[in-house]
Structures are given as C-alpha cells and as structure tokens.
Amino acid sequence: WPTTGVFIDAYVENESGVEEKTVVDVCRHIGSSSNDPTNRQAHHSRFLGHQRRKPSGLKKMYLSPEYCSNTLEGREAVRNFICSHFDSCGGGIIGSGTSSLSSKEIVFRCYRFRVSKGNTQDNRKEAKDSKKAITKTSRPRTSDESCSWRFTLYFEASEDDPSAGRWYLYEDGIGNRFHNGHIQKKEHEISRRVALLDKDELEITDDGLDVNLSSQSMATMFMQRTKLVVDPKKLRNHHTKSQKKHSCSLAGMTAAEQVIHKLSTNDQVSVAWLVADVSIGHKLVTTYTGNRRATSTKVPELNITFQSNIASNGNEPVASILSSADIMEMTQSAPGADGDTPVTAATEIYNSLGINDDAQILLSIAWTTNKQRRFLGMFPESASSDVIMKTNNEKRPSFHICSKTSSNETFSGFSSFLASQSTWMFDFTWSMMVPALSDPRFEKRNELMTTDNDSKLHGPFTAQTTAIGRYKNSKHRDCTFHLFTQGFTKNKITSSRVKDGPNSYIGKALLDAIKSWMISWTNDVESPAELSLSRDLLLELIADKETWRHFDSSFPDDFLKFHIDKIWRRRGTFAHYEFMDRRSFGTRTSNDSEVEGGILKHHAAGPKPNHSMAKSADSATKVTDMRITLKEQRAAKAMYAVPIALDPELVPLYDNVTQYCGNNVAANWKNRIHFTVFRASLHKFYVKLASFRTYDSDPSDIKEFLKYMIPKFERTRVVEVFDHHGKLRIKCSCRCRRQHGYDCAEIFAVFGDAAPSPDDVVIRWHKVYHTMYLSGNPEVDEVFDELVENESPGALVPCRAVEEFRPDLPIGKSTTSHTREYFESTLPTKPPKLHQGVKWANAGSHARGGTHAGASDYPCGASFQAFVALSQTARDNNAAYAARSQPEAVTDSLSDVECGCAEMDTSMATYASKSPERPQQSQQIDEMKYSLARMSTFTVLRPKFESLCAAIHNDPEPTLKTQQALGALYSEAMKKQRGKSNANKSRSSGMQSLPATDRATKSKRLESAPTGNNAAGKKRSA
C-alpha cells in the first residue's frame, strides 16, 4: 500500500530560474521515476529504494530556508520535520540512518519487519532442519525481511561554509513509496517520536516518573491528553536523558555549592545560609626520619570567619564577615555544656574532610517557598518545630516549623539543614534565619511554640522570647507525648515493673491509669490549686501499699524520682492553666511537625537518605508546594460547599466558616442543654453542669473503673455582660474564645436557644480568610490585618441594654432547681472540689479542703482495694488470667493469701489509724473481702460470707460468736484452696507417668470437664 497526502512547503525553480514557493505531496515524488509500481511491489527485493550514486539531471525541490545547516542540530531538525509529516500516513516506524556529516544526505526508512520471525510451526521446522535456534525477535535482520519504503534527502552546501546550505529532494525522486509486509495503521495508533511531542506534556510525564509512577501509566495519560500514542520506553529514556542533562549542569560543583545554586536560582524560594571561611597560616607539616617514621607534626593554624547571606527575600545580607564572637553576641547564647561553638563546629567538619588547604564549609542553609511564607503568615498563632533525620546522604539534621490551617490541616512553613543539633546552631536559626525568611506576621502573632523536651532546641527559643525580645507574644510548651509517654518508657516506668501472677492485669491497668492521670494535668487543670490536689492524690495512691504491691519493690522510689526530676519541675511548660490565655487551639503535642516530617520522608517524591543536599532540598520544596496547592484548592472548593443534613439554624454558620470550625461550634451549641444557668446579678451569670457522670457501684471492668479515679473537678463558670465600644459583649471565665477563637457551651447556655452566629467567630476560621488573605491584593490584606489585630473580646449580645437580655431569668433564679450555694461552692475563687463521680473519699480531704464528704464510701487506698474485691467477674473474664495454667495460678494465689493472712492485723490497724471515724468491724469486712476475693474458692462461699457481713453490719457490737463464725469461714476457704492446689499438683504429676497417647487423651478429657471449684463450669487448661 502506498503512502499519500504528505504535504510540505517546497521551493521550485520555474522556467525563468526564479524559485517559487509551492505545496507538494512528497509521496508523489518518491519512486516516481519507475513506471511500474505493481511490479515494484511484487518484486520488492530487487528494488532497494534508492541508488548508490546521486542522480543527476533531475529538478530539485528545496525545503524551507529555516532548514539550512548540516550540523547535528540541523540534521535533527530536518528529521523531526519529515517524520512529523509522515506519521499521519499510518506507515511504520519512520527513522533515519546513521550517515555521517560528510555524506550530505539523510536516508529515511521504515523499520517495520515484513516477514514474521516468531515462534511459528514453520519456523520451528526450519530451525530444526537447519539446527538453528528459534528467534522470537520481530526486528528485521536483512533487507529481504524489512519493509522496502524509503527515500533520501540531499544537502547542497554553500561555497563559503560547508555546513551551511539547503536541503532538497528530487522532483522525480527515486525510492519506494510502497509499504509492504505489514498493515497500515491509523494515525492515533502510531507511536510518535519523543522529540516531536509537546514539551509541556513531556514535562508532566517527567514529573510523574520523578515520583516513581510507571512509564506505562504515563504513556496512557499522555494518550488521553493528546490523542497520540507514545512508547513507554521512549518516555522512560527521555526522563533518563533529562536527568543526566540536569546533573551535567551541576557538574564540577561541590554538594554545598549545588544546594546553594539550586535554591538561589529558584525565584519561588527564599534562602539563607551560614558559611565558614577557613584559611590556614601554614599547612600540615610532618617531619620524617630515615625509616619514614614521623617524628614531629606541626598542626595547621586555622583562621575561621563566617559569612551569612540572605537571597531573594528583599533583605540585605546580615554581614559580609562575622567572627564566632559576633555570632554568639547576636544570638545571645553561651557555649553548650560540651563547649560547642561555631569555631569548634567548623573545625570538626574541616578535620573530618581531610582538607589541608583553604576552604569554605557550609554550616547551615534554610529556605522557604513563597507559598510557605504565605501560609505561615496566615496561620502563625500555634506552631510546632521538630528535627527529622534521614533526609540526605550527609546525615545532616533537617529542622522545620509547622502549623495548621483553618481546616485543621498541617503544613510546613520553614525548612533548613543544620550542621549539628547544638545550642548555638538552634540559636542562630531562631534569631537570624527564621525572622529573615518567614513573614513578619509570624514573629508578631505567634503565641505558642510546641517542641519536644530537648533543651538544645527549646532553650534558645525561650531565650529569644525573654532576654532578646523576639517572638515576644509567644511561649514555649513541652510536647505531652515526649514528656509523658516517652518519659515513662525512657525511665523504665513500664509494664515490665508489674509482678507476674493472676492479678498482673490489675497492675498493668493501674499503670495505664497513672499515666493518664499525669497526662490529665496538660488539659484538665485550670489552676495551681487543682494541679496540687491532683498530684497529692496521685502520690497518696502510689504510697499506699495495696497499690505498689502489684509492682517490684523499687517502683515507688523510681516513680517519685521520675515525677520530681522530669515532670514536676517542668510543670510551667505543660500545665493547662499556663496556656489558657493563648491562642493554642488545644495543642499539647508536636505531632503536627512529626506527622509533616513523616509525610515528607515517606512521600514518593520526597527526600531520601541517599539524596544529595541539593536533590533533597529540591524534593522537599516540590512536595511541600504540591501539598499546599492541594490545600488551597480544597479551600477554594469549600467556599461554596455546605454539608448535608444540617440543622436549619446552623446553615448560616457553615456557609461562612470552615467545616472544622463549624463542627466544633455546633458541638458546643448542642452541649448547652447539659448546663444550668443562675443569674447572680444584672451583668453576671453562673453556669455549671447540671449533673455529673458517676460509675456503677458494681464494677465489671477495671480499666473503666480506674478512669473515675482520675480527679475531675466541679467548676462554676462566670459569664459576664460588658460594654465594648458602645456595644454589649459577653465573655466566659473558661477563656474558650481566647484559646480557640469561638464561643463555649456555657455562653450558648446563657443565650438560650439562639443559634450561633458566624459574626461571633474570629476571622481566622472564615472561608474567605483562607482564600483571599495574603493572595497579593494589598487592600484586602489591610482589611484582614485590621480584623485580626482588633479582634472582639466576646460575642455580641443582641440587645441595646442589659435589662433586655434574658428577661425570663430574674436575679437569684436558675434554669433548674439548683440553689445559689450549688454554684457559689465551686467558683474560681473557691478551693478546688472533686465532683461526685470521682472514686475518692474523705481521707485527708478536709485538710486540703478539696473533696466533699459524699464523694465515696472508701478512703483513698481502700477505693482501689474494694474494687479488687468486687471485680471477680472482671478477673474471670480476663484473657491473660484465663490463659494461665491452673496449678501455677493457684500456687500464686495461695502464696498471696498466706502473705495477706500474716499482715491482716497490721493492715487493719493501719486503716484504723488512717480513718479513725470508721468502725473497726467495717475495716475487717473490707480486709476479709479483699483477702477472700483472691481465692478461686470464694465463688462457692460468697453467699455465706455476704449473710455474715450483713449480720455484722446490723450489730453495732459484734459478739464473740459472730467473730468466730467469720474466722471459721476464712479457715474453710483456706482449706478448700489448699485442697484444690494439691489436687491440681497430683493431677499434673500423675499425667507425667502415662504414655504420650494416654496423656494426650486424658488432657483432652480434663479440658472438657468442668472444675468443681468453679460454679460456672469454665474450661481451664490442665
């Protein structure tokens, strides 16, 4: 089949010798010198398509004058021009030969095969007869196997320059315009040359291959976007070549020069660096003896100065030359405990590189993109910082600052590579680099910086906020996870300290409760008095012998050392009341930076441990900008998105604020029904929970019970109406608006049934803020800056006079039946008070003035003991206890009971001294309950014991007969327990003398038989 319809612009001489531009069909001039195309098609092996010698006497058709050189670039342009026109003909894989520049011609051929050489039956037979291997290749090997389509372009060089001239073909050209041996393809089925494809589309495919997407998926995407077919291998080869070309542009540069060049040449990036200039007075000199042994070595003298430069940010360089003293003076820092200074850091790096000449050493480099600057300027209030490792092949730590958007999405706003994690390095970063690269709004409006408990990281920041005056509105906070969760692990306060035995699950649950108890100090104590009371109760629990008897003997001392040295001394950096007047959004951990760092490292296109600093910084920049772009797109989409199935009253709220803020405000508005309101005066309201959740008196889950041992406080919120610039506003003592930027449930309870208004939510949470602020319009930015700086101190009261507000609630009345005393007993000015649901009682509470008499029926330590006695069901259902072998469990339980019997008299005397107002017989019953409950035989004797306890309770003066009955019951339980233990031992030892098969059979029978000591007939392993 012939090729037709390939039209190009050509220049042909007319009869008068003048060139005229005309449109010609190239295919009509290929092989036109032959008059027998049918014969040519049938006998293609005799027609090679072109002659060895250049024809003469034929009219020439010149290509466009833009194709006028015989250089490599000129020949490539001609190839692309011709191949792009022949692709539409459905031919084969059109290409050119490897003719040299001196040949002055380009031969175009079809590289598709004509004869199949696959693994067919005929080919197998032929290969067997000729004893040749069967080939599966489809590539033509000889001229007989290939398609015979071809034609030639010639070059006419000028007299002055042999490489300049014009390309042409002959009007009656020779060649072969017939394809044979393969089918004709449609235009969209032809695989295109990569050089002919759109550059922008190729850049998109290169980006996909950069993030390790497959070339096949990129080829499919390319076809869907351009309707053109391209071989996946071609895309992969193009990507490899572009990478090599990029690496060649950085050839000859050191790693430090590459990263500086990469970031400085990017107009979307602001970069700052600190370089140490090392010059030597004399080089390393070593004196040798005759046997080449060194006798003396003169160490080089190093003169080190520093340079810091700030590029593409509109700022002047910090200084051209700085000394180590200048840096220490600027940062107001002192040498670390190890004497680490800029000079020692530069010297250490210089010596490790083995250099013996002048050099420049990159100590630190920091950068931010324009999008990072914008986002950090928009959301600067609560940020977190952290150091991530394994991001570059020089093992440099990467420091970054993260924050959250109004949709509660994390982002990274600042990145840097540091020389080390030393105090002066962090000091220079906080004092010089962060202010120079970040938006000025960050330094001005940041109110909270959360870090881990590394003093080298947060110490310089704290010094900046106090002594130097930077970040003057900010305060440092320790990460709850690093301080408590990791602190327990590092100080070995773990479950490994729990004693083994049937009740080990109680010790593990108690350890979890202690950890949760201490973590509650970070979010549930609103005054130093509440923190002190909670701490005293915790120490009282730890000091009680019935608590630490579940742990090893050194546990109390180790815990107190950890509590005092690691926790209590740092209470100013984690206690909740320290951060109630800051816009913290409830942030207690540095998880934002931890998560963002993890995403960056594990992203397909993110930095990897084997990347150079230049590639790592470039990857981090691309991934960060890509993630911020997605957040911007989601914010723009959310402008007109309204959640489905909302209360009609909440629709205006969700129309204006983000989904995250709307959900929180709606939750507070719905929770208003749980509060009762008392009007103390015309301007003042008391708001308090109407009821408190309490625990069931018959516990079945120890973990659930222990939650109610953690102190929770009754609090009365004071809600006041005040005048602000001629308008009535309302505020609450809980300071929820100051922390979060929206109102609390107490304020909504005072408002009654009025729906929340979006005007009462600070501008930060509005959708328009996320999409328009700092987007490049100075007039809009000025309006938003004014709204942020002049934030209203409270929600607007929809009344002109306070007398018109809540006329249905007169002074001295509440919305429920609660009296004034109920509210005034827990005002912020009163001592802290535990609510009724907390499982703590009067022991020592009157001295502290904290708890009230009706909180519990047990003293401090006995609350936990009573639970152990009543939690038989929980212990039987405990998987860890049930999985233990019965002889071991009974032996452990028996030894515990014997120890308990020996200490019974002492224990009762101790409890009597703790709570003298309690009758002694009640303490005996508690002790007996605790001791008997540890025996597996207590299930059988429970009814008899309960009736005996009732008799003792009813008799104020127990008779000798009643006490003897109690002792007899205890003796009976002990006998049954010992008998059961001996039976299990004999059963176990008797099985060892049986054959293996009989022993297995008897074991199965014992497993299926209910034990006599368990009324429920539970299966236990023999």
mmCIF file with all atom_site columns, N, CA, C and O in Angstrom, residues 445 781-791:
data_model
loop_
_atom_site.group_PDB
_atom_site.id
_atom_site.type_symbol
_atom_site.label_atom_id
_atom_site.label_alt_id
_atom_site.label_comp_id
_atom_site.label_asym_id
_atom_site.label_entity_id
_atom_site.label_seq_id
_atom_site.pdbx_PDB_ins_code
_atom_site.Cartn_x
_atom_site.Cartn_y
_atom_site.Cartn_z
_atom_site.occupancy
_atom_site.B_iso_or_equiv
_atom_site.pdbx_formal_charge
_atom_site.auth_seq_id
_atom_site.auth_comp_id
_atom_site.auth_asym_id
_atom_site.auth_atom_id
_atom_site.pdbx_PDB_model_num
ATOM 1  N N  . ARG A 1 445 ? 2.688   37.497 65.705 1.00 0.00 ? 445 ARG A N  1
ATOM 2  C CA . ARG A 1 445 ? 1.435   36.897 66.156 1.00 0.00 ? 445 ARG A CA 1
ATOM 3  C C  . ARG A 1 445 ? 1.574   35.507 66.735 1.00 0.00 ? 445 ARG A C  1
ATOM 4  O O  . ARG A 1 445 ? 0.599   34.965 67.246 1.00 0.00 ? 445 ARG A O  1
ATOM 5  N N  . ASP A 1 781 ? -5.510  42.642 52.094 1.00 0.00 ? 781 ASP A N  1
ATOM 6  C CA . ASP A 1 781 ? -4.652  42.270 53.225 1.00 0.00 ? 781 ASP A CA 1
ATOM 7  C C  . ASP A 1 781 ? -4.773  43.280 54.356 1.00 0.00 ? 781 ASP A C  1
ATOM 8  O O  . ASP A 1 781 ? -4.757  42.914 55.539 1.00 0.00 ? 781 ASP A O  1
ATOM 9  N N  . GLU A 1 782 ? -4.888  44.554 54.016 1.00 0.00 ? 782 GLU A N  1
ATOM 10 C CA . GLU A 1 782 ? -5.015  45.593 55.043 1.00 0.00 ? 782 GLU A CA 1
ATOM 11 C C  . GLU A 1 782 ? -6.300  45.418 55.840 1.00 0.00 ? 782 GLU A C  1
ATOM 12 O O  . GLU A 1 782 ? -6.317  45.585 57.065 1.00 0.00 ? 782 GLU A O  1
ATOM 13 N N  . VAL A 1 783 ? -7.384  45.054 55.174 1.00 0.00 ? 783 VAL A N  1
ATOM 14 C CA . VAL A 1 783 ? -8.658  44.825 55.872 1.00 0.00 ? 783 VAL A CA 1
ATOM 15 C C  . VAL A 1 783 ? -8.541  43.635 56.807 1.00 0.00 ? 783 VAL A C  1
ATOM 16 O O  . VAL A 1 783 ? -8.967  43.683 57.974 1.00 0.00 ? 783 VAL A O  1
ATOM 17 N N  . PHE A 1 784 ? -7.950  42.543 56.325 1.00 0.00 ? 784 PHE A N  1
ATOM 18 C CA . PHE A 1 784 ? -7.811  41.360 57.171 1.00 0.00 ? 784 PHE A CA 1
ATOM 19 C C  . PHE A 1 784 ? -6.875  41.625 58.345 1.00 0.00 ? 784 PHE A C  1
ATOM 20 O O  . PHE A 1 784 ? -7.125  41.149 59.467 1.00 0.00 ? 784 PHE A O  1
ATOM 21 N N  . ASP A 1 785 ? -5.786  42.346 58.123 1.00 0.00 ? 785 ASP A N  1
ATOM 22 C CA . ASP A 1 785 ? -4.875  42.675 59.222 1.00 0.00 ? 785 ASP A CA 1
ATOM 23 C C  . ASP A 1 785 ? -5.592  43.469 60.303 1.00 0.00 ? 785 ASP A C  1
ATOM 24 O O  . ASP A 1 785 ? -5.375  43.245 61.509 1.00 0.00 ? 785 ASP A O  1
ATOM 25 N N  . GLU A 1 786 ? -6.443  44.381 59.905 1.00 0.00 ? 786 GLU A N  1
ATOM 26 C CA . GLU A 1 786 ? -7.200  45.164 60.884 1.00 0.00 ? 786 GLU A CA 1
ATOM 27 C C  . GLU A 1 786 ? -8.168  44.293 61.665 1.00 0.00 ? 786 GLU A C  1
ATOM 28 O O  . GLU A 1 786 ? -8.334  44.458 62.879 1.00 0.00 ? 786 GLU A O  1
ATOM 29 N N  . LEU A 1 787 ? -8.800  43.328 60.988 1.00 0.00 ? 787 LEU A N  1
ATOM 30 C CA . LEU A 1 787 ? -9.731  42.428 61.676 1.00 0.00 ? 787 LEU A CA 1
ATOM 31 C C  . LEU A 1 787 ? -9.001  41.534 62.667 1.00 0.00 ? 787 LEU A C  1
ATOM 32 O O  . LEU A 1 787 ? -9.509  41.242 63.753 1.00 0.00 ? 787 LEU A O  1
ATOM 33 N N  . VAL A 1 788 ? -7.806  41.091 62.305 1.00 0.00 ? 788 VAL A N  1
ATOM 34 C CA . VAL A 1 788 ? -7.048  40.225 63.208 1.00 0.00 ? 788 VAL A CA 1
ATOM 35 C C  . VAL A 1 788 ? -6.550  40.995 64.418 1.00 0.00 ? 788 VAL A C  1
ATOM 36 O O  . VAL A 1 788 ? -6.632  40.528 65.561 1.00 0.00 ? 788 VAL A O  1
ATOM 37 N N  . GLU A 1 789 ? -6.033  42.192 64.204 1.00 0.00 ? 789 GLU A N  1
ATOM 38 C CA . GLU A 1 789 ? -5.459  42.962 65.308 1.00 0.00 ? 789 GLU A CA 1
ATOM 39 C C  . GLU A 1 789 ? -6.527  43.541 66.226 1.00 0.00 ? 789 GLU A C  1
ATOM 40 O O  . GLU A 1 789 ? -6.278  43.734 67.415 1.00 0.00 ? 789 GLU A O  1
ATOM 41 N N  . ASN A 1 790 ? -7.718  43.820 65.707 1.00 0.00 ? 790 ASN A N  1
ATOM 42 C CA . ASN A 1 790 ? -8.800  44.394 66.510 1.00 0.00 ? 790 ASN A CA 1
ATOM 43 C C  . ASN A 1 790 ? -9.895  43.359 66.752 1.00 0.00 ? 790 ASN A C  1
ATOM 44 O O  . ASN A 1 790 ? -11.079 43.631 66.576 1.00 0.00 ? 790 ASN A O  1
ATOM 45 N N  . GLU A 1 791 ? -9.485  42.200 67.151 1.00 0.00 ? 791 GLU A N  1
ATOM 46 C CA . GLU A 1 791 ? -10.430 41.107 67.388 1.00 0.00 ? 791 GLU A CA 1
ATOM 47 C C  . GLU A 1 791 ? -11.337 41.432 68.574 1.00 0.00 ? 791 GLU A C  1
ATOM 48 O O  . GLU A 1 791 ? -10.889 41.933 69.611 1.00 0.00 ? 791 GLU A O  1
#
